[in-house]
Tab-separated table of C-alpha atoms in Angstrom:
chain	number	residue	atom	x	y	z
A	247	UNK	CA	43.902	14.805	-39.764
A	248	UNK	CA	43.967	17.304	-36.975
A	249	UNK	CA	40.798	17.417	-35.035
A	250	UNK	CA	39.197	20.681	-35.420
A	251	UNK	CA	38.571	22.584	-32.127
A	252	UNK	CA	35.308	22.916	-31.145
A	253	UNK	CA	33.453	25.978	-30.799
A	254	UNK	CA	31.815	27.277	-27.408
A	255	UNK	CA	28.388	27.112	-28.819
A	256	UNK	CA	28.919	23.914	-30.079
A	257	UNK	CA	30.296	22.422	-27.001
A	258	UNK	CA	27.611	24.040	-24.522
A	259	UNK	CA	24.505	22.357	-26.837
A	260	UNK	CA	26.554	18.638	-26.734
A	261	UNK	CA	26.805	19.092	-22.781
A	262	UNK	CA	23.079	20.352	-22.595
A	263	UNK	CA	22.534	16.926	-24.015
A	264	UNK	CA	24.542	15.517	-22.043
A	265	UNK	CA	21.999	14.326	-19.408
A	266	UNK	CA	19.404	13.396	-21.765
A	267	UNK	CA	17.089	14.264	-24.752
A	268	UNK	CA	15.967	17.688	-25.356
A	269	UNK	CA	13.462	20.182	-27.547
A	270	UNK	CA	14.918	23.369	-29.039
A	271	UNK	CA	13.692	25.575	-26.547
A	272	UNK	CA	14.626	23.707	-23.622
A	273	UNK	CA	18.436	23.318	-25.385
A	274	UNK	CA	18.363	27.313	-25.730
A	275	UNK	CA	17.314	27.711	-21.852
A	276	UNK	CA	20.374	24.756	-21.016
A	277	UNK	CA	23.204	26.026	-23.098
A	278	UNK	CA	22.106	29.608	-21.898
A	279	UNK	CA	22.346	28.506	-18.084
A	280	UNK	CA	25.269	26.332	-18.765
A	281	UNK	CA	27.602	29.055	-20.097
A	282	UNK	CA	26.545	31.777	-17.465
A	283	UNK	CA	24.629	33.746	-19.967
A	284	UNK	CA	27.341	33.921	-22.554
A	285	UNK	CA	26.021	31.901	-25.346
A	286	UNK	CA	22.230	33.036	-26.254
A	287	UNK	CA	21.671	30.640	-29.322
A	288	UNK	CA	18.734	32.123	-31.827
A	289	UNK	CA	15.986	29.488	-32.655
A	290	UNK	CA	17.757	29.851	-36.060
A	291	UNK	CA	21.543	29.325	-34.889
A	292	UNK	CA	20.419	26.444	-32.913
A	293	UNK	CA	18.470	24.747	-35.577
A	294	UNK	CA	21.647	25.457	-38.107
A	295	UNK	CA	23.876	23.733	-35.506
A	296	UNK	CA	22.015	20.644	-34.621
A	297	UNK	CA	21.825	20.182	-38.457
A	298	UNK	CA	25.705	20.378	-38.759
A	299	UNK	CA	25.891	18.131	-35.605
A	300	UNK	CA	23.475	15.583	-37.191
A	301	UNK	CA	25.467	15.566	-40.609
A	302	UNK	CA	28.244	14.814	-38.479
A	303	UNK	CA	26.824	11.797	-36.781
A	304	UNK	CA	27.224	13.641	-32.886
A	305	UNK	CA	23.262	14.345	-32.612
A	306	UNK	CA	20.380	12.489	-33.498
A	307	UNK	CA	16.563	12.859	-33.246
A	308	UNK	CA	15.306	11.398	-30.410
A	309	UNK	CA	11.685	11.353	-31.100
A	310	UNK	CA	8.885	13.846	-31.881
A	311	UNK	CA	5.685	14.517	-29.680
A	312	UNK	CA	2.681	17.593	-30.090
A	313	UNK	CA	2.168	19.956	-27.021
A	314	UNK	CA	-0.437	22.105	-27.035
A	315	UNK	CA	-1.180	21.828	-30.548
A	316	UNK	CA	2.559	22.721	-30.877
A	317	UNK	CA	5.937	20.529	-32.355
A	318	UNK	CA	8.513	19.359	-30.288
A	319	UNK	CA	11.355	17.416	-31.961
A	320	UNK	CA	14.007	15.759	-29.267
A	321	UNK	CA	17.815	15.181	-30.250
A	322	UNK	CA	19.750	13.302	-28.164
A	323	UNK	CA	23.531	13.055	-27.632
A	324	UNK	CA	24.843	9.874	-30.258
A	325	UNK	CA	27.854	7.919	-28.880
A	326	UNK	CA	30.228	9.531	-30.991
A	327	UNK	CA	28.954	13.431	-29.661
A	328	UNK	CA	29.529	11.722	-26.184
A	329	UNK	CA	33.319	10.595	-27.061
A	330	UNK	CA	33.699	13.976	-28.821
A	331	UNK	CA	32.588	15.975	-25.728
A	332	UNK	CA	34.642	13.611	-23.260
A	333	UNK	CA	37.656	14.926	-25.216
A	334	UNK	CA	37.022	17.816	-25.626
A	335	UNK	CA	36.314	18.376	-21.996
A	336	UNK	CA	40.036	16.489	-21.322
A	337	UNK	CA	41.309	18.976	-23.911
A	338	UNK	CA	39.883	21.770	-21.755
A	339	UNK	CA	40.876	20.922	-18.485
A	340	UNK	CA	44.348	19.709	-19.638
A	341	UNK	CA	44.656	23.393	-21.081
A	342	UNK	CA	43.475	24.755	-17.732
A	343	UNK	CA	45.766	22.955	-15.357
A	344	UNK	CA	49.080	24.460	-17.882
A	345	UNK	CA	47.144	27.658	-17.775
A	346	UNK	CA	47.643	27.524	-14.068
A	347	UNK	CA	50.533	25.829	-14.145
A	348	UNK	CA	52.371	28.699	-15.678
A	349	UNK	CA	50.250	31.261	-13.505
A	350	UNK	CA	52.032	29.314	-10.244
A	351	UNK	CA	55.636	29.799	-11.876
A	352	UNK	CA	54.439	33.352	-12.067
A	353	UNK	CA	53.693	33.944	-8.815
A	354	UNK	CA	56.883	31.750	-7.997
A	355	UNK	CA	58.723	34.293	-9.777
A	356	UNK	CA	57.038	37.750	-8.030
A	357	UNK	CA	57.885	36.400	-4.931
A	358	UNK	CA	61.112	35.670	-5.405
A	359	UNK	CA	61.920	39.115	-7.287
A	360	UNK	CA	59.614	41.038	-4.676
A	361	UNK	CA	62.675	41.476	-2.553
A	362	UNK	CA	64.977	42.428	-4.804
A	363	UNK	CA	62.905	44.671	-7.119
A	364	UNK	CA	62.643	48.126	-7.409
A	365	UNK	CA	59.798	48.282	-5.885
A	366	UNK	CA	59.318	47.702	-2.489
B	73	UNK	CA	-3.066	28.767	-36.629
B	74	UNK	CA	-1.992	31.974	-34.403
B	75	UNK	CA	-0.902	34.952	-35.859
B	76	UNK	CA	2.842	34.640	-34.672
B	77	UNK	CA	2.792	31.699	-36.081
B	78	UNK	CA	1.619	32.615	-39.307
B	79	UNK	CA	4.067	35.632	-39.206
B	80	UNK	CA	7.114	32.691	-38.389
B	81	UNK	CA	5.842	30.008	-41.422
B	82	UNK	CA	6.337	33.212	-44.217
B	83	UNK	CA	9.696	33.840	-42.458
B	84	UNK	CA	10.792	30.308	-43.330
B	85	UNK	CA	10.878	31.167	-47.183
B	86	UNK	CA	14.386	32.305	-46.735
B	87	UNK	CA	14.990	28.167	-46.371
B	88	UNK	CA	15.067	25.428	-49.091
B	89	UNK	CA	11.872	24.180	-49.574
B	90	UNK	CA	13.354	20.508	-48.866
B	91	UNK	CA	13.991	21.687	-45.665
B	92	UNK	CA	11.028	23.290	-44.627
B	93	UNK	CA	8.642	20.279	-45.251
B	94	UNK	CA	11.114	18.363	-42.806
B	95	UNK	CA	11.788	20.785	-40.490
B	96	UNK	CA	9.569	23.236	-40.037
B	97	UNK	CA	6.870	22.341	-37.406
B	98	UNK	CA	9.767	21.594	-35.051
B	99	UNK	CA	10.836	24.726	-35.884
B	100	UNK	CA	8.055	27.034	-35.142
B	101	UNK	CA	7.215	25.115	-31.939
B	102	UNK	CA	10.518	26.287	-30.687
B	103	UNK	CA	10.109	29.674	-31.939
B	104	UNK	CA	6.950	29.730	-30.457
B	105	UNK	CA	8.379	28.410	-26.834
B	106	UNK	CA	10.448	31.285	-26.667
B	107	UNK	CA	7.770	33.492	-27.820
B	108	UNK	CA	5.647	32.342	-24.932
B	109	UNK	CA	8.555	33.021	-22.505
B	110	UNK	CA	9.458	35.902	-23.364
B	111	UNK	CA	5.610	36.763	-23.228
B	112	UNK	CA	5.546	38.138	-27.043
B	113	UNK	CA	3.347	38.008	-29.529
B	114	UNK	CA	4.808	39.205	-32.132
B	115	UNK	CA	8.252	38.013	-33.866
B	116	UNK	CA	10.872	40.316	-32.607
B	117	UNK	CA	13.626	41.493	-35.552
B	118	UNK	CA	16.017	39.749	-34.438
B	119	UNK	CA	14.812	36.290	-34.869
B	120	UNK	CA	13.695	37.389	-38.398
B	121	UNK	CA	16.868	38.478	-39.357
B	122	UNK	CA	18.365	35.329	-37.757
B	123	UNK	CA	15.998	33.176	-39.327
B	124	UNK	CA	17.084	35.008	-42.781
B	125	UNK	CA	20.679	34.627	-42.389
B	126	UNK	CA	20.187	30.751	-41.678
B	127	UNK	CA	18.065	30.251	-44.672
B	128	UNK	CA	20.399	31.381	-46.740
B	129	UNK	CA	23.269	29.684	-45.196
B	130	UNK	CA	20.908	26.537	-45.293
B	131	UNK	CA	20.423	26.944	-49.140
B	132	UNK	CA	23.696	27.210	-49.818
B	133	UNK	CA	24.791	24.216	-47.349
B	134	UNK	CA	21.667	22.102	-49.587
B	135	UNK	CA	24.034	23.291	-52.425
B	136	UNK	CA	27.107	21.909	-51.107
B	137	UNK	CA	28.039	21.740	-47.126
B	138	UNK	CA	31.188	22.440	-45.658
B	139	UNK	CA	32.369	18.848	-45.877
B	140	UNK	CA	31.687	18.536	-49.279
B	141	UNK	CA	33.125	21.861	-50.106
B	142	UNK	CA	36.613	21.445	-47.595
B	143	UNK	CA	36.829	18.190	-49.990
B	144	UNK	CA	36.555	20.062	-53.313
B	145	UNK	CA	38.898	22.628	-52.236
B	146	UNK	CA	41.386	19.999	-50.965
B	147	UNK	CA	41.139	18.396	-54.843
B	148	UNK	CA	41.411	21.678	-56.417
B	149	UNK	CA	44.482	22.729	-54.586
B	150	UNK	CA	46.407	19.232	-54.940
B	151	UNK	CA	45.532	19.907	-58.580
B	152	UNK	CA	46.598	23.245	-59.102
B	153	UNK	CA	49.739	22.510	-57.546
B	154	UNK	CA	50.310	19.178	-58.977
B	155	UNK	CA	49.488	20.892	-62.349
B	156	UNK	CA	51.237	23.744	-61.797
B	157	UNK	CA	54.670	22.267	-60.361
B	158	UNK	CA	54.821	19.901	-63.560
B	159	UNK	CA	54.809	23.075	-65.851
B	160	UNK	CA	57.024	24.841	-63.746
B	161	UNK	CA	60.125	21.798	-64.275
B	162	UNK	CA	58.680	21.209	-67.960
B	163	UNK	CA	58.453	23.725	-69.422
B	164	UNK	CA	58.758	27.363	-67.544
B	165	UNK	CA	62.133	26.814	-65.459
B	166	UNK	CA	64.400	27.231	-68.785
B	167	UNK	CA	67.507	24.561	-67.646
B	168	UNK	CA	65.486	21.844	-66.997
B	169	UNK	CA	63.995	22.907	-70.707
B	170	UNK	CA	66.790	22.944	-71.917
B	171	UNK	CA	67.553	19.614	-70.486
B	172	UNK	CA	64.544	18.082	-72.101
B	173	UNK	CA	65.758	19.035	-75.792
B	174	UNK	CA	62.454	21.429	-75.924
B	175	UNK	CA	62.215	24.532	-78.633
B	176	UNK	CA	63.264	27.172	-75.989
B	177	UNK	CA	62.000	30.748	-76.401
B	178	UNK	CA	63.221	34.526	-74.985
B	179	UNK	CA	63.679	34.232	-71.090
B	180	UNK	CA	60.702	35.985	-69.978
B	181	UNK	CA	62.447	37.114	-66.477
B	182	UNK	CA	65.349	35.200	-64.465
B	183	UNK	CA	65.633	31.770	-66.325
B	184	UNK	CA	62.089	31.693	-66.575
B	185	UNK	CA	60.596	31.289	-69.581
B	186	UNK	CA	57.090	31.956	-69.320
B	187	UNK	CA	54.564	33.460	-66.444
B	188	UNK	CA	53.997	30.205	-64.749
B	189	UNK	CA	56.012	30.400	-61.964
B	190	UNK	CA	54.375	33.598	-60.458
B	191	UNK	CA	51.224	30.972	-60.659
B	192	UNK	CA	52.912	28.540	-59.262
B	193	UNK	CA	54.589	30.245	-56.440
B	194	UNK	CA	50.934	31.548	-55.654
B	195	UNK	CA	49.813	27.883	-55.321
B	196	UNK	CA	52.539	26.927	-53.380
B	197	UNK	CA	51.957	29.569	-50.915
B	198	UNK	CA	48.380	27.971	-50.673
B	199	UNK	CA	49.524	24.746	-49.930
B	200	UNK	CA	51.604	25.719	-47.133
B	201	UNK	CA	48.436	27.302	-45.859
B	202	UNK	CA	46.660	24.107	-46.023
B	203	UNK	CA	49.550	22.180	-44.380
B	204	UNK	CA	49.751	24.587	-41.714
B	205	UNK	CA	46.699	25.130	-41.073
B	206	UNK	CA	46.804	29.052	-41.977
B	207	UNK	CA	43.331	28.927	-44.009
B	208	UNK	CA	43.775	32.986	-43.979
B	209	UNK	CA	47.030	32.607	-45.946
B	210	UNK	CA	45.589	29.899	-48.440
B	211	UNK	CA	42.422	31.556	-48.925
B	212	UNK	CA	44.730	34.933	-49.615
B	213	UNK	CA	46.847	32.853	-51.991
B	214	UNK	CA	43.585	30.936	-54.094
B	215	UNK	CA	42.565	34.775	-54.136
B	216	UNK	CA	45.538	36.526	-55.473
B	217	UNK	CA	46.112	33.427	-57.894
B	218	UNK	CA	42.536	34.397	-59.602
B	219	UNK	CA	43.591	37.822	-59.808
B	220	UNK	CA	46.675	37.493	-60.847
B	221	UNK	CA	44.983	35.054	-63.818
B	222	UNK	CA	42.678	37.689	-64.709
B	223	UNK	CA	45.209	40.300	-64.986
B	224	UNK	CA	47.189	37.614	-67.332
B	225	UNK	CA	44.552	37.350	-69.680
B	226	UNK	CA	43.891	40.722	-69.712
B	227	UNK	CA	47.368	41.280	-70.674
B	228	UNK	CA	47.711	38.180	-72.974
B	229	UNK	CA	45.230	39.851	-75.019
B	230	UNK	CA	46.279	43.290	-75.385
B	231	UNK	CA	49.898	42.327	-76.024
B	232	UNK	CA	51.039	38.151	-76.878
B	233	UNK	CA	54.352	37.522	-75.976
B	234	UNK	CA	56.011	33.677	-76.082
B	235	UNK	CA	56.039	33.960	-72.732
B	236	UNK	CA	51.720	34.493	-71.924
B	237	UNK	CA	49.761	31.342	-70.886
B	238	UNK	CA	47.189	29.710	-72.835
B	239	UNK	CA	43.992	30.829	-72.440
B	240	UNK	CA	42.344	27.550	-71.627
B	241	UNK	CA	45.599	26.954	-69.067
B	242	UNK	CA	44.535	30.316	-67.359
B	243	UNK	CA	40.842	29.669	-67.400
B	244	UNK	CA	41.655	25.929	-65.618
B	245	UNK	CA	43.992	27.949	-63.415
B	246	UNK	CA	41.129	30.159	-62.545
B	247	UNK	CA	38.591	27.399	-62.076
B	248	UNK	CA	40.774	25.686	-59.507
B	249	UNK	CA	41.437	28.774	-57.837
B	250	UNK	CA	37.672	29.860	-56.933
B	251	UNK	CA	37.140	25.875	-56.213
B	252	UNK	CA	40.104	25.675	-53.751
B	253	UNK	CA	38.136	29.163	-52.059
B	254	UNK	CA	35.033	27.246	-51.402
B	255	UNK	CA	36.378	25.360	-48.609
B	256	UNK	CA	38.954	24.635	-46.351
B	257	UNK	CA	41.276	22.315	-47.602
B	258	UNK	CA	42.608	20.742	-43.965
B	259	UNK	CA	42.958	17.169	-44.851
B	260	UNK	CA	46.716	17.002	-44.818
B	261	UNK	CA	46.483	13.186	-45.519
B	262	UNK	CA	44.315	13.311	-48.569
B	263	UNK	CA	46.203	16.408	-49.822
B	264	UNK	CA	49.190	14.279	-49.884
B	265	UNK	CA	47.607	11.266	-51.617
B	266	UNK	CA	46.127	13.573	-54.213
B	267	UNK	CA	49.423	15.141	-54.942
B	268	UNK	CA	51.263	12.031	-54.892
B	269	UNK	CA	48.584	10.413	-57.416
B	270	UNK	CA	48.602	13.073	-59.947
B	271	UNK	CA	52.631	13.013	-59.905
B	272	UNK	CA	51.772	9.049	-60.229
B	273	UNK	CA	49.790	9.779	-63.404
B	274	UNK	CA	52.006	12.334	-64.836
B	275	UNK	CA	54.800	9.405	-64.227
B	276	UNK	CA	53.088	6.921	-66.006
B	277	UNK	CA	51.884	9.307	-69.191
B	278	UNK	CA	55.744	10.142	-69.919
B	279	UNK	CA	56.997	6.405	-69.442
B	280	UNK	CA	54.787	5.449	-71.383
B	281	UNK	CA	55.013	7.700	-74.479
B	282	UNK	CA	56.262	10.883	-73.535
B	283	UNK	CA	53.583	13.126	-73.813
B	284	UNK	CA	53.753	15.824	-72.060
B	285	UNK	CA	57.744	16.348	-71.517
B	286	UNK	CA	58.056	15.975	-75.538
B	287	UNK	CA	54.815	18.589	-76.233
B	288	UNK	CA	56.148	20.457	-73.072
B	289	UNK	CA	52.806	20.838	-71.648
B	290	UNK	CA	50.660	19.505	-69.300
B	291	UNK	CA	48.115	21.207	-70.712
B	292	UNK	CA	48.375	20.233	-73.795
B	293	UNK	CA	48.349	16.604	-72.917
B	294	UNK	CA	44.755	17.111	-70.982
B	295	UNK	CA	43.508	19.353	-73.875
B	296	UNK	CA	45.153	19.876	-77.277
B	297	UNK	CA	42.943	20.404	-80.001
B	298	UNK	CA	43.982	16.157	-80.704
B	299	UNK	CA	42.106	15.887	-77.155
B	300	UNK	CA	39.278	17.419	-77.135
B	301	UNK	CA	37.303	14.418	-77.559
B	302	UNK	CA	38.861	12.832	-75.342
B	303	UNK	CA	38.169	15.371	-72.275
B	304	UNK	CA	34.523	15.175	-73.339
B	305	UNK	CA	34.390	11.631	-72.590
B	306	UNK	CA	36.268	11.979	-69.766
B	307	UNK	CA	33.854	14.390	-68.076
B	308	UNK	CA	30.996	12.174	-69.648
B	309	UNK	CA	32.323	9.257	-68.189
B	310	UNK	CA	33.172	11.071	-64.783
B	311	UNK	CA	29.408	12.236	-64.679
B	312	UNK	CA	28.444	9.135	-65.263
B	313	UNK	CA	30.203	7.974	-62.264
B	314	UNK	CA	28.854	10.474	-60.061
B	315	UNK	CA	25.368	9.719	-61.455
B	316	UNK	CA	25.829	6.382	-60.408
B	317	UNK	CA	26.756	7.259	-57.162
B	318	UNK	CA	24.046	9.690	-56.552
B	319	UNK	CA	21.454	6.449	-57.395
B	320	UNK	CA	22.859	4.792	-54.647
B	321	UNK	CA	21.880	6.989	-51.905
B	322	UNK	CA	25.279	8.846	-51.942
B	323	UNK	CA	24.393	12.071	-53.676
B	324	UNK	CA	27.606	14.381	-51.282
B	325	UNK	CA	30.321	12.423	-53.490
B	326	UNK	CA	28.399	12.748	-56.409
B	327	UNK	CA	28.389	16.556	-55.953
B	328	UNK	CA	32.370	16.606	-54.624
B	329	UNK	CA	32.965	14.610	-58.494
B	330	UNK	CA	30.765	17.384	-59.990
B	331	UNK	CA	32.405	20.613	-58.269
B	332	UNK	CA	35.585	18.935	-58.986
B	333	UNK	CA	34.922	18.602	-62.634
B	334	UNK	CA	34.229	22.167	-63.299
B	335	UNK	CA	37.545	23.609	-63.776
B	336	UNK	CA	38.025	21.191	-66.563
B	337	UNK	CA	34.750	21.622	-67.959
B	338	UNK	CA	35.811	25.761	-68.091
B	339	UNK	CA	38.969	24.969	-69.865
B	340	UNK	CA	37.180	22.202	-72.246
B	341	UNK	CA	34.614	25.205	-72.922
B	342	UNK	CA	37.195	27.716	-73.468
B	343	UNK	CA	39.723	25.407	-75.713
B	344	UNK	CA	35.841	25.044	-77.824
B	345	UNK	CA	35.239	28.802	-78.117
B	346	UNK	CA	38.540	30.068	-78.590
B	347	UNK	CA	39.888	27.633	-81.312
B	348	UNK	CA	36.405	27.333	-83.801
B	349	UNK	CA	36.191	24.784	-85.804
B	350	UNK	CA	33.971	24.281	-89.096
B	351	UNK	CA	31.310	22.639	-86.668
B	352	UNK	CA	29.777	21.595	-90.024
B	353	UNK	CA	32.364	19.472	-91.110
B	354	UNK	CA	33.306	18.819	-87.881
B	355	UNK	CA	30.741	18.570	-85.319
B	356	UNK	CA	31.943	16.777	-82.712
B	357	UNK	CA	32.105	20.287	-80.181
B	358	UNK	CA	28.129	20.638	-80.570
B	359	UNK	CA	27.588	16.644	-80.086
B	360	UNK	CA	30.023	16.765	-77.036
B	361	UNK	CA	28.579	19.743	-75.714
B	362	UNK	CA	25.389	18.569	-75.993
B	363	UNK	CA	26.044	14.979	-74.811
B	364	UNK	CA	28.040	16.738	-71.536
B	365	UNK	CA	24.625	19.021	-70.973
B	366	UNK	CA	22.472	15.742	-70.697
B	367	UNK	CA	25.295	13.977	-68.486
B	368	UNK	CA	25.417	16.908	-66.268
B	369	UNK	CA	21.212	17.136	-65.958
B	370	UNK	CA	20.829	13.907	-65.322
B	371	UNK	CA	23.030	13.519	-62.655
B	372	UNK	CA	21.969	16.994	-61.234
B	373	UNK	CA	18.511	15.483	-60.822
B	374	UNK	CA	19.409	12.859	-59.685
B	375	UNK	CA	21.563	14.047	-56.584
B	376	UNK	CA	18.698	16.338	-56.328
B	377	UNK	CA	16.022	12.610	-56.295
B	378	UNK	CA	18.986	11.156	-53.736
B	379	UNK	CA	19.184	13.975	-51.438
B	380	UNK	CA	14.876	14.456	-51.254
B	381	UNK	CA	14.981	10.641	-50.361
B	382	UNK	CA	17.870	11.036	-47.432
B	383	UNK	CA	16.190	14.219	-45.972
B	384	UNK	CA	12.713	12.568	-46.029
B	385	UNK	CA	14.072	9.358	-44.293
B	386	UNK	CA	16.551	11.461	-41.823
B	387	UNK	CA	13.669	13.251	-40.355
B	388	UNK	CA	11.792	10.153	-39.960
B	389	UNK	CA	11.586	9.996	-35.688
């Protein structure tokens, strides 16, 4: 069976666990700063995700603890979510160096048409 | 308890109950950390709406996840195309008909002698999907195939030709259709084992007696009149199964077994309605459609018992 990609979201809350257990919030603030902003997770989303994550044996609970008269449940990254994001991050940076790979050729190219071309 | 977080508790309806008692408090105190950061004190819309949208998605996913459903498409379309392949060389593709010494009716178009291969070019089309990994074009496909049953039966019953399908082979057509739209059936692997065991099974019925090259239907051989009782104890038995499964602890293949069965439970119910029998002298539809109700509830409750006991000990710290 092919692997099925995995999405931003998902990868930014596996490498917010990535250096150790977390609550909800402090996953949203970590996959927030992680991404640069571009993935916002609602309590809601979150709470969907680390559900799916759980089902799939990648996340577990870490432990539970009140604050303030308030819950905080911990998940923590299981060894499977830590092989799954080591690949994944090869897959990434594999597709990055072809990405600029192929950009190199490119400018390769330019320079060698730059003389020749039209335009100059 | 604050007023925010009052206002966040009734916003949890929109989840399974299940759900709520395990996952609630954690929850809210995360709802309520963002709250404090954000200095609110009231929910803002969108995390209502959000929280709406994942309820629902929740109860649905309590239902059946995405696992369970990928599988139960994957079965439905190795069946449908299994199924629908078998007819197509049987019985609708008129040489190899001919070949098999079968009573051969008016070519309904080409050397086709029925409707079957627009089904099963429809199914094919889905399983090249699958195999490529094109869900849009097998979700298309499973979608145009329910249609395109519909619009049979609508026309099988305005005007009956030799060359309309049965109802109860459109209505298990149907079944597998919606079944194979519930998921996505990726599993290449299994898709091929699936197919290659039904062909297995359709191998072994005619070696052994023939039945469904010398009847010229598949369908017939799963359900004939003759076999009604013996796709009501098939289902019974097959609930059973999944009942037993569901008691130990492993109430997601209990539910794949159940979605699975449906499509042959809608063409057992249709064969029941559509060809009445004096139920009188011959009871055995209201026995087997009560002894498939009880099957069917009990195992229900019990993948319901199951799943309570998993969610209650998965939340455990």
């Amino acid at each position: 069976m092919v692997e099925p990609e995995v999405r931003e979201p998902t990868f930014f809350v596996l490498a917010a666990l990535a250096s150790g257990a977390k609550h909800g919030y402090a996953l949203i603030k970590d996959t927030a700063e992680l991404s640069d902003g571009r993935v916002n997770l609602r309590v809601g989303t979150l709470y969907a995700a680390l559900d799916r994550l759980q089902e799939q044996g990648l996340v577990a609970i870490a432990g539970e603890e009140v604050v303030d008269g308030r819950h905080r449940r911990y998940f923590a990254l299981t060894d499977d979510g830590e092989a799954l994001l080591e690949a994944e991050a090869a897959r990434l940076e594999a597709n990055a160096k072809q990405a600029r790979a192929q950009l190199r050729t490119r400018y390769g190219h330019a320079r060698i048409a730059a003389p020749t071309g039209a335009v100059s | 308890m604050s007023g925010l977080e009052a206002r966040y508790r009734e916003a949890l309806r929109w989840y399974p109950r299940s759900w709520r008692d395990a996952n609630a408090d954690a929850l809210v105190g995360t709802l309520l950390d963002a709250a404090e950061s954000e200095g609110r004190e009231a929910p803002n819309r969108s995390d209502l709406t959000n929280l709406a949208v994942s309820g629902i998605r929740t109860r649905f996913d309590t239902i059946a996840g995405p696992r369970v459903r990928g599988i139960v498409a994957t079965n439905a379309l190795a069946t449908g195309v299994a199924f629908s392949l078998t007819q197509f060389f049987t019985t609708s593709w008129a040489p190899l008909a001919e070949a098999h010494h079968l009573g051969i009716g008016d070519r309904i178009f080409g050397p086709f002698l029925d409707l079957g291969p627009i089904l099963t070019g429809l199914w094919l089309l889905a399983l090249i999907g699958a195999v490529l990994h094109r869900a849009a074009l097998t979700r298309s496909a499973s979608a145009a195939l329910v249609l395109v049953v519909v619009a049979m039966e609508v026309v099988r019953n305005v005007h009956y030709t030799s060359g309309s399908i049965s109802q109860y082979a459109l209505l298990f057509n149907a079944g597998l259709g919606l079944a194979s739209l519930v998921g996505s059936p990726r599993d290449r692997r299994s898709l091929v084992l699936l197919l290659a065991g039904w062909f297995a099974v359709f191998a072994v019925i005619d070696f052994s007696n023939g039945v469904y090259l010398t009847q010229a239907s598949i369908y017939l051989w799963a359900l004939g009149p003759a076999n009604a009782a013996g796709l009501t104890m098939a289902l019974a038995s097959t609930c059973l199964i999944a009942a037993a499964i569901a008691n130990i602890r492993q109430p997601e293949t209990a539910v794949v077994i159940l979605l699975s069965s449906v499509p042959w439970l809608l063409m057992w119910g249709a064969e029941i309605v559509t060809n009445p029998v004096d139920y009188f002298e011959f009871p055995f539809p209201l026995y087997g459609a009560g002894l498939l109700l009880v099957c069917y509830g009990v195992c229900v409750a019990l993948v319901h018992r199951a799943r309570s006991r998993n969610s209650s000990t998965r939340s455990r710290p």
